[in-house]
mmCIF file of C-alpha atoms in Angstrom:
data_model
loop_
_atom_site.group_PDB
_atom_site.id
_atom_site.type_symbol
_atom_site.label_atom_id
_atom_site.label_comp_id
_atom_site.label_asym_id
_atom_site.label_seq_id
_atom_site.Cartn_x
_atom_site.Cartn_y
_atom_site.Cartn_z
ATOM 1 C CA MET A 1 99.561 108.051 162.586
ATOM 2 C CA GLU A 2 98.426 111.595 163.310
ATOM 3 C CA PHE A 3 100.492 114.306 161.656
ATOM 4 C CA THR A 4 102.174 116.654 164.128
ATOM 5 C CA LEU A 5 104.620 119.452 163.509
ATOM 6 C CA GLU A 6 106.160 121.631 166.198
ATOM 7 C CA GLY A 7 104.827 125.159 166.020
ATOM 8 C CA PHE A 8 101.986 124.207 163.672
ATOM 9 C CA ASP A 9 98.297 123.795 164.541
ATOM 10 C CA LEU A 10 96.957 121.499 161.818
ATOM 11 C CA GLU A 11 93.280 121.834 162.772
ATOM 12 C CA ARG A 12 93.471 125.621 162.866
ATOM 13 C CA PHE A 13 95.243 125.725 159.507
ATOM 14 C CA VAL A 14 92.653 123.457 157.890
ATOM 15 C CA LEU A 15 89.692 125.376 159.290
ATOM 16 C CA ARG A 16 91.056 128.800 158.340
ATOM 17 C CA THR A 17 91.957 127.656 154.836
ATOM 18 C CA LEU A 18 88.528 126.121 154.241
ATOM 19 C CA ASP A 19 86.845 129.223 155.685
ATOM 20 C CA GLU A 20 88.762 131.337 153.183
ATOM 21 C CA ASP A 21 87.661 129.170 150.258
ATOM 22 C CA LEU A 22 84.067 128.943 151.458
ATOM 23 C CA GLY A 23 83.805 132.677 152.075
ATOM 24 C CA VAL A 24 83.016 132.458 155.761
ATOM 25 C CA GLY A 25 82.325 136.006 156.928
ATOM 26 C CA TRP A 26 81.446 137.307 153.459
ATOM 27 C CA PRO A 27 77.859 138.251 152.557
ATOM 28 C CA GLY A 28 76.280 135.074 151.190
ATOM 29 C CA GLY A 29 79.382 133.076 152.019
ATOM 30 C CA GLY A 30 79.936 129.970 154.106
ATOM 31 C CA LYS A 31 79.150 127.317 151.506
ATOM 32 C CA ASP A 32 80.271 125.699 148.266
ATOM 33 C CA VAL A 33 77.442 126.909 146.049
ATOM 34 C CA THR A 34 78.482 124.736 143.101
ATOM 35 C CA ALA A 35 78.768 121.440 144.962
ATOM 36 C CA THR A 36 75.603 121.961 146.990
ATOM 37 C CA SER A 37 73.516 122.935 143.967
ATOM 38 C CA VAL A 38 74.799 120.330 141.514
ATOM 39 C CA ILE A 39 75.809 117.288 143.612
ATOM 40 C CA PRO A 40 73.211 115.296 145.618
ATOM 41 C CA ALA A 41 73.911 115.287 149.344
ATOM 42 C CA ASP A 42 74.263 111.496 149.467
ATOM 43 C CA ALA A 43 76.454 111.105 146.362
ATOM 44 C CA ARG A 44 79.784 109.353 146.801
ATOM 45 C CA PHE A 45 83.008 109.635 144.823
ATOM 46 C CA SER A 46 86.302 107.803 144.739
ATOM 47 C CA GLY A 47 89.420 109.654 143.698
ATOM 48 C CA VAL A 48 93.114 109.285 142.975
ATOM 49 C CA MET A 49 95.653 112.046 143.536
ATOM 50 C CA ASP A 50 98.631 111.715 141.198
ATOM 51 C CA THR A 51 101.581 113.761 140.007
ATOM 52 C CA ARG A 52 102.190 115.004 136.489
ATOM 53 C CA ASP A 53 105.780 115.983 137.386
ATOM 54 C CA PRO A 54 108.647 114.043 138.912
ATOM 55 C CA ILE A 55 108.572 115.331 142.497
ATOM 56 C CA VAL A 56 109.735 114.960 146.062
ATOM 57 C CA VAL A 57 106.560 114.450 148.074
ATOM 58 C CA ALA A 58 105.543 116.816 150.877
ATOM 59 C CA GLY A 59 102.183 117.605 152.460
ATOM 60 C CA LEU A 60 100.055 114.493 151.918
ATOM 61 C CA PRO A 61 98.999 114.129 155.597
ATOM 62 C CA ILE A 62 97.936 117.785 155.574
ATOM 63 C CA ALA A 63 95.894 117.233 152.409
ATOM 64 C CA ALA A 64 94.196 114.254 154.051
ATOM 65 C CA ALA A 65 93.180 116.467 156.970
ATOM 66 C CA PHE A 66 91.188 118.749 154.649
ATOM 67 C CA PHE A 67 89.088 115.839 153.398
ATOM 68 C CA ARG A 68 88.557 114.371 156.875
ATOM 69 C CA GLN A 69 87.441 117.752 158.188
ATOM 70 C CA LEU A 70 84.454 117.681 155.807
ATOM 71 C CA ASP A 71 83.857 113.925 155.911
ATOM 72 C CA PRO A 72 85.230 112.247 159.059
ATOM 73 C CA GLU A 73 84.365 108.828 157.576
ATOM 74 C CA MET A 74 86.369 109.459 154.404
ATOM 75 C CA GLU A 75 88.429 106.432 153.346
ATOM 76 C CA ILE A 76 91.958 107.689 152.691
ATOM 77 C CA THR A 77 95.063 105.726 151.757
ATOM 78 C CA ILE A 78 98.317 107.666 151.511
ATOM 79 C CA LEU A 79 100.481 105.809 149.013
ATOM 80 C CA ARG A 80 103.803 107.633 149.285
ATOM 81 C CA GLU A 81 106.133 108.645 152.104
ATOM 82 C CA GLU A 82 106.938 112.258 152.876
ATOM 83 C CA GLY A 83 110.301 113.074 151.310
ATOM 84 C CA GLU A 84 110.029 110.256 148.760
ATOM 85 C CA LYS A 85 111.168 110.986 145.220
ATOM 86 C CA VAL A 86 108.535 109.743 142.749
ATOM 87 C CA PRO A 87 108.254 109.717 138.937
ATOM 88 C CA VAL A 88 105.691 111.286 136.625
ATOM 89 C CA GLY A 89 102.331 109.545 136.943
ATOM 90 C CA ALA A 90 102.873 108.213 140.458
ATOM 91 C CA ASP A 91 99.705 107.803 142.527
ATOM 92 C CA LEU A 92 99.973 109.674 145.809
ATOM 93 C CA MET A 93 96.650 109.128 147.564
ATOM 94 C CA ARG A 94 93.378 107.220 147.138
ATOM 95 C CA LEU A 95 90.119 108.547 148.562
ATOM 96 C CA ALA A 96 86.489 107.488 148.794
ATOM 97 C CA GLY A 97 83.689 109.340 150.530
ATOM 98 C CA ASN A 98 81.046 112.015 150.321
ATOM 99 C CA ALA A 99 81.209 113.666 146.895
ATOM 100 C CA ARG A 100 80.453 117.171 148.126
ATOM 101 C CA ALA A 101 83.190 116.926 150.754
ATOM 102 C CA LEU A 102 85.719 115.727 148.200
ATOM 103 C CA LEU A 103 84.929 118.534 145.771
ATOM 104 C CA THR A 104 84.878 121.234 148.429
ATOM 105 C CA ALA A 105 88.203 120.218 149.985
ATOM 106 C CA GLU A 106 89.919 119.435 146.675
ATOM 107 C CA ARG A 107 91.495 122.819 145.917
ATOM 108 C CA SER A 108 92.750 123.496 149.434
ATOM 109 C CA ALA A 109 94.297 120.021 149.601
ATOM 110 C CA LEU A 110 95.908 120.272 146.174
ATOM 111 C CA ASN A 111 97.223 123.800 146.741
ATOM 112 C CA THR A 112 98.993 122.604 149.876
ATOM 113 C CA VAL A 113 100.576 119.517 148.319
ATOM 114 C CA GLN A 114 101.546 121.345 145.126
ATOM 115 C CA HIS A 115 103.247 124.155 147.021
ATOM 116 C CA LEU A 116 105.070 122.002 149.564
ATOM 117 C CA SER A 117 106.100 119.361 147.042
ATOM 118 C CA GLY A 118 107.391 122.123 144.777
ATOM 119 C CA ILE A 119 109.626 123.366 147.585
ATOM 120 C CA ALA A 120 110.792 119.854 148.488
ATOM 121 C CA THR A 121 111.554 119.100 144.843
ATOM 122 C CA MET A 122 113.644 122.232 144.295
ATOM 123 C CA THR A 123 115.447 121.600 147.586
ATOM 124 C CA ARG A 124 116.421 118.094 146.474
ATOM 125 C CA GLU A 125 117.765 119.550 143.210
ATOM 126 C CA TYR A 126 120.072 121.810 145.214
ATOM 127 C CA VAL A 127 121.172 118.990 147.506
ATOM 128 C CA ASP A 128 122.000 116.848 144.479
ATOM 129 C CA ALA A 129 123.830 119.735 142.801
ATOM 130 C CA MET A 130 126.125 120.112 145.810
ATOM 131 C CA GLY A 131 127.718 116.785 144.940
ATOM 132 C CA GLU A 132 129.898 114.759 147.306
ATOM 133 C CA THR A 133 130.532 117.197 150.131
ATOM 134 C CA GLU A 134 129.899 117.488 153.849
ATOM 135 C CA CYS A 135 128.371 120.943 153.342
ATOM 136 C CA VAL A 136 124.746 121.196 154.491
ATOM 137 C CA LEU A 137 122.026 123.086 152.618
ATOM 138 C CA LEU A 138 120.057 125.639 154.664
ATOM 139 C CA ASP A 139 116.832 127.463 153.939
ATOM 140 C CA THR A 140 116.141 131.079 155.017
ATOM 141 C CA ARG A 141 113.372 133.298 156.412
ATOM 142 C CA LYS A 142 112.264 134.246 152.885
ATOM 143 C CA THR A 143 108.913 132.523 153.309
ATOM 144 C CA ILE A 144 105.281 133.396 152.603
ATOM 145 C CA PRO A 145 103.803 135.059 155.717
ATOM 146 C CA GLY A 146 101.840 132.521 157.725
ATOM 147 C CA LEU A 147 103.364 129.494 155.983
ATOM 148 C CA ARG A 148 106.894 129.467 157.404
ATOM 149 C CA VAL A 149 106.571 126.324 159.508
ATOM 150 C CA LEU A 150 105.100 124.386 156.592
ATOM 151 C CA GLU A 151 107.604 125.693 154.061
ATOM 152 C CA LYS A 152 110.530 124.888 156.315
ATOM 153 C CA TYR A 153 109.021 121.435 156.841
ATOM 154 C CA ALA A 154 109.048 121.016 153.049
ATOM 155 C CA THR A 155 112.726 121.957 152.771
ATOM 156 C CA ARG A 156 113.528 119.262 155.326
ATOM 157 C CA GLN A 157 111.681 116.725 153.198
ATOM 158 C CA GLY A 158 113.918 117.778 150.312
ATOM 159 C CA GLY A 159 117.083 117.208 152.329
ATOM 160 C CA ALA A 160 117.915 120.643 153.749
ATOM 161 C CA GLN A 161 118.230 121.741 157.335
ATOM 162 C CA ASN A 162 116.431 124.741 158.760
ATOM 163 C CA HIS A 163 118.209 128.011 159.414
ATOM 164 C CA ARG A 164 116.776 129.965 162.343
ATOM 165 C CA MET A 165 112.989 129.823 162.444
ATOM 166 C CA GLY A 166 112.525 133.510 163.164
ATOM 167 C CA LEU A 167 113.846 136.531 164.978
ATOM 168 C CA TRP A 168 113.705 134.805 168.352
ATOM 169 C CA ASP A 169 115.938 131.705 168.195
ATOM 170 C CA ALA A 170 119.265 133.251 167.149
ATOM 171 C CA ALA A 171 120.807 136.667 166.706
ATOM 172 C CA MET A 172 121.748 137.429 163.112
ATOM 173 C CA ILE A 173 123.919 140.535 162.931
ATOM 174 C CA LYS A 174 123.833 142.095 159.458
ATOM 175 C CA ASP A 175 125.144 145.266 157.877
ATOM 176 C CA ASN A 176 122.492 147.589 159.317
ATOM 177 C CA HIS A 177 123.072 146.289 162.855
ATOM 178 C CA ILE A 178 126.813 146.815 162.352
ATOM 179 C CA LEU A 179 126.184 150.308 161.000
ATOM 180 C CA VAL A 180 124.360 151.337 164.183
ATOM 181 C CA ALA A 181 126.769 149.567 166.547
ATOM 182 C CA GLY A 182 129.802 151.089 164.839
ATOM 183 C CA ASN A 183 131.689 147.936 163.887
ATOM 184 C CA VAL A 184 131.414 144.147 163.753
ATOM 185 C CA GLY A 185 133.093 143.521 167.083
ATOM 186 C CA GLU A 186 130.876 145.960 168.970
ATOM 187 C CA ALA A 187 127.701 144.518 167.456
ATOM 188 C CA VAL A 188 128.640 140.959 168.413
ATOM 189 C CA LYS A 189 129.777 142.116 171.866
ATOM 190 C CA ARG A 190 126.358 143.649 172.554
ATOM 191 C CA ALA A 191 124.582 140.421 171.579
ATOM 192 C CA LYS A 192 126.957 138.392 173.750
ATOM 193 C CA GLU A 193 126.414 140.679 176.742
ATOM 194 C CA ALA A 194 122.651 140.292 176.282
ATOM 195 C CA GLY A 195 123.044 136.585 177.020
ATOM 196 C CA ILE A 196 122.362 135.344 173.491
ATOM 197 C CA THR A 197 124.036 131.984 172.951
ATOM 198 C CA SER A 198 123.573 131.603 169.179
ATOM 199 C CA ILE A 199 125.156 134.556 167.396
ATOM 200 C CA ILE A 200 125.361 134.623 163.599
ATOM 201 C CA CYS A 201 127.419 137.452 162.173
ATOM 202 C CA GLU A 202 127.321 138.390 158.504
ATOM 203 C CA VAL A 203 130.585 139.591 156.986
ATOM 204 C CA ASP A 204 131.426 140.622 153.464
ATOM 205 C CA ARG A 205 135.165 141.083 153.979
ATOM 206 C CA ILE A 206 137.874 138.816 155.338
ATOM 207 C CA ASP A 207 139.097 141.459 157.801
ATOM 208 C CA GLN A 208 135.718 141.410 159.587
ATOM 209 C CA ILE A 209 136.039 137.756 160.591
ATOM 210 C CA GLU A 210 138.596 138.011 163.404
ATOM 211 C CA PRO A 211 136.801 140.831 165.273
ATOM 212 C CA ALA A 212 133.534 138.869 165.050
ATOM 213 C CA LEU A 213 135.159 135.737 166.448
ATOM 214 C CA GLU A 214 136.978 137.566 169.224
ATOM 215 C CA ALA A 215 133.706 139.178 170.337
ATOM 216 C CA GLY A 216 131.931 135.810 170.560
ATOM 217 C CA ALA A 217 130.235 134.996 167.261
ATOM 218 C CA ASN A 218 129.794 131.251 166.811
ATOM 219 C CA HIS A 219 128.486 131.313 163.233
ATOM 220 C CA ILE A 220 130.045 133.396 160.456
ATOM 221 C CA LEU A 221 127.820 134.144 157.436
ATOM 222 C CA LEU A 222 130.046 134.821 154.436
ATOM 223 C CA ASP A 223 128.041 137.068 152.162
ATOM 224 C CA ASN A 224 128.445 137.124 148.363
ATOM 225 C CA MET A 225 131.972 135.728 148.327
ATOM 226 C CA ASP A 226 133.464 133.874 145.394
ATOM 227 C CA PRO A 227 134.911 130.374 145.965
ATOM 228 C CA GLU A 228 138.497 131.590 146.335
ATOM 229 C CA THR A 229 137.486 134.104 149.007
ATOM 230 C CA LEU A 230 135.337 131.504 150.752
ATOM 231 C CA ARG A 231 138.321 129.145 151.004
ATOM 232 C CA GLU A 232 140.374 131.938 152.559
ATOM 233 C CA ALA A 233 137.562 132.704 155.008
ATOM 234 C CA VAL A 234 137.355 129.061 156.069
ATOM 235 C CA ARG A 235 141.129 129.108 156.655
ATOM 236 C CA VAL A 236 140.842 132.231 158.826
ATOM 237 C CA VAL A 237 137.971 130.809 160.892
ATOM 238 C CA ALA A 238 139.945 127.564 161.346
ATOM 239 C CA GLY A 239 137.098 125.649 162.999
ATOM 240 C CA ARG A 240 136.411 128.259 165.702
ATOM 241 C CA ALA A 241 132.864 128.846 164.418
ATOM 242 C CA ARG A 242 130.480 127.461 161.838
ATOM 243 C CA THR A 243 130.781 128.986 158.384
ATOM 244 C CA GLU A 244 127.976 129.668 155.920
ATOM 245 C CA ALA A 245 128.132 130.770 152.298
ATOM 246 C CA SER A 246 125.192 132.963 151.312
ATOM 247 C CA GLY A 247 124.253 135.163 148.364
ATOM 248 C CA GLY A 248 124.621 134.487 144.672
ATOM 249 C CA ILE A 249 124.026 130.770 145.117
ATOM 250 C CA ASN A 250 122.101 128.932 142.429
ATOM 251 C CA LEU A 251 122.166 125.480 140.813
ATOM 252 C CA GLU A 252 125.155 126.485 138.700
ATOM 253 C CA THR A 253 127.270 127.927 141.526
ATOM 254 C CA ILE A 254 126.427 125.832 144.581
ATOM 255 C CA ALA A 255 128.815 122.942 143.907
ATOM 256 C CA ALA A 256 131.873 125.193 143.757
ATOM 257 C CA LYS A 257 130.856 127.082 146.890
ATOM 258 C CA ALA A 258 130.000 123.922 148.832
ATOM 259 C CA ALA A 259 133.419 122.495 147.961
ATOM 260 C CA THR A 260 135.301 125.367 149.659
ATOM 261 C CA GLY A 261 135.011 123.811 153.117
ATOM 262 C CA VAL A 262 132.110 125.917 154.443
ATOM 263 C CA ASP A 263 129.754 124.131 156.795
ATOM 264 C CA TYR A 264 126.601 125.467 155.139
ATOM 265 C CA CYS A 265 125.227 127.004 151.975
ATOM 266 C CA SER A 266 121.967 128.932 152.396
ATOM 267 C CA VAL A 267 119.532 129.482 149.524
ATOM 268 C CA GLY A 268 116.553 131.831 149.774
ATOM 269 C CA ARG A 269 114.912 130.704 146.554
ATOM 270 C CA LEU A 270 113.999 127.313 148.066
ATOM 271 C CA THR A 271 110.990 128.939 149.710
ATOM 272 C CA GLN A 272 110.901 132.202 147.783
ATOM 273 C CA SER A 273 110.823 130.964 144.200
ATOM 274 C CA ALA A 274 110.016 127.241 144.027
ATOM 275 C CA PRO A 275 107.349 126.526 141.374
ATOM 276 C CA ALA A 276 104.301 124.528 142.396
ATOM 277 C CA ALA A 277 104.329 120.866 141.426
ATOM 278 C CA ASP A 278 101.720 119.715 138.901
ATOM 279 C CA ILE A 279 99.481 117.402 140.921
ATOM 280 C CA GLY A 280 95.924 116.414 140.059
ATOM 281 C CA LEU A 281 92.949 114.644 141.562
ATOM 282 C CA ASP A 282 90.459 112.749 139.403
ATOM 283 C CA PHE A 283 87.090 111.513 140.720
ATOM 284 C CA THR A 284 84.768 108.677 139.766
ATOM 285 C CA PRO A 285 81.154 108.376 141.042
ATOM 286 C CA LEU A 286 80.505 105.332 143.212
#
């Protein structure tokens, strides 16, 4: 089945990434000088992609697209499902095809799977750390420029839901917006009057909640509050809006914050700080 992702052009991503690695546009660029000088044009390899870490898998169909771009007849078998948790040593993909194509696409394919699987793996760690709760884990906009759609795809594979995708799909009123507007209520009122239906308002004090709700906020972001304060905030909101704990959340603190009754916990480090997974690809001449 062809891989599709809303807001993401797979072919464009593959071509631009390969162009970067091949040096398209650079003097003398546009080719893999090592593969073309060392490997015969008709040589064929088989290969196995495997993981040297326990991971949650993300990005295998994208990796396959890199190989097929350079060898449309490449034989590819994806062995694991996206979002599947696999142990050390698990085989992820088998390939057989033109040796030059395999070598040229290898790094771009591995970089993608390592990065996305790293994000998915860290995300699953946070979901597991939340324990038995109805609280939902959210990602943030703290993503690498140009990779947001893919990185947010990876957090979904790890078990999170996406926060807003960008500046266009929800208003998020933060301290600087409030500073200019004069107060929380006025800032929310202006967004409401502009016809915005999804209004997230960040507060860092309990007394800011009621004015935000009265003005029309339907999502209250509770910034850097300890569990006791979060429980009080949830009591004040009383189901009139969604509640989100944000700031100061890590693997050690998320369980206590998720247990306060908030609807969401958001964690920027899922996309900002996740380490790449250790994934390799070994070839054998055919």
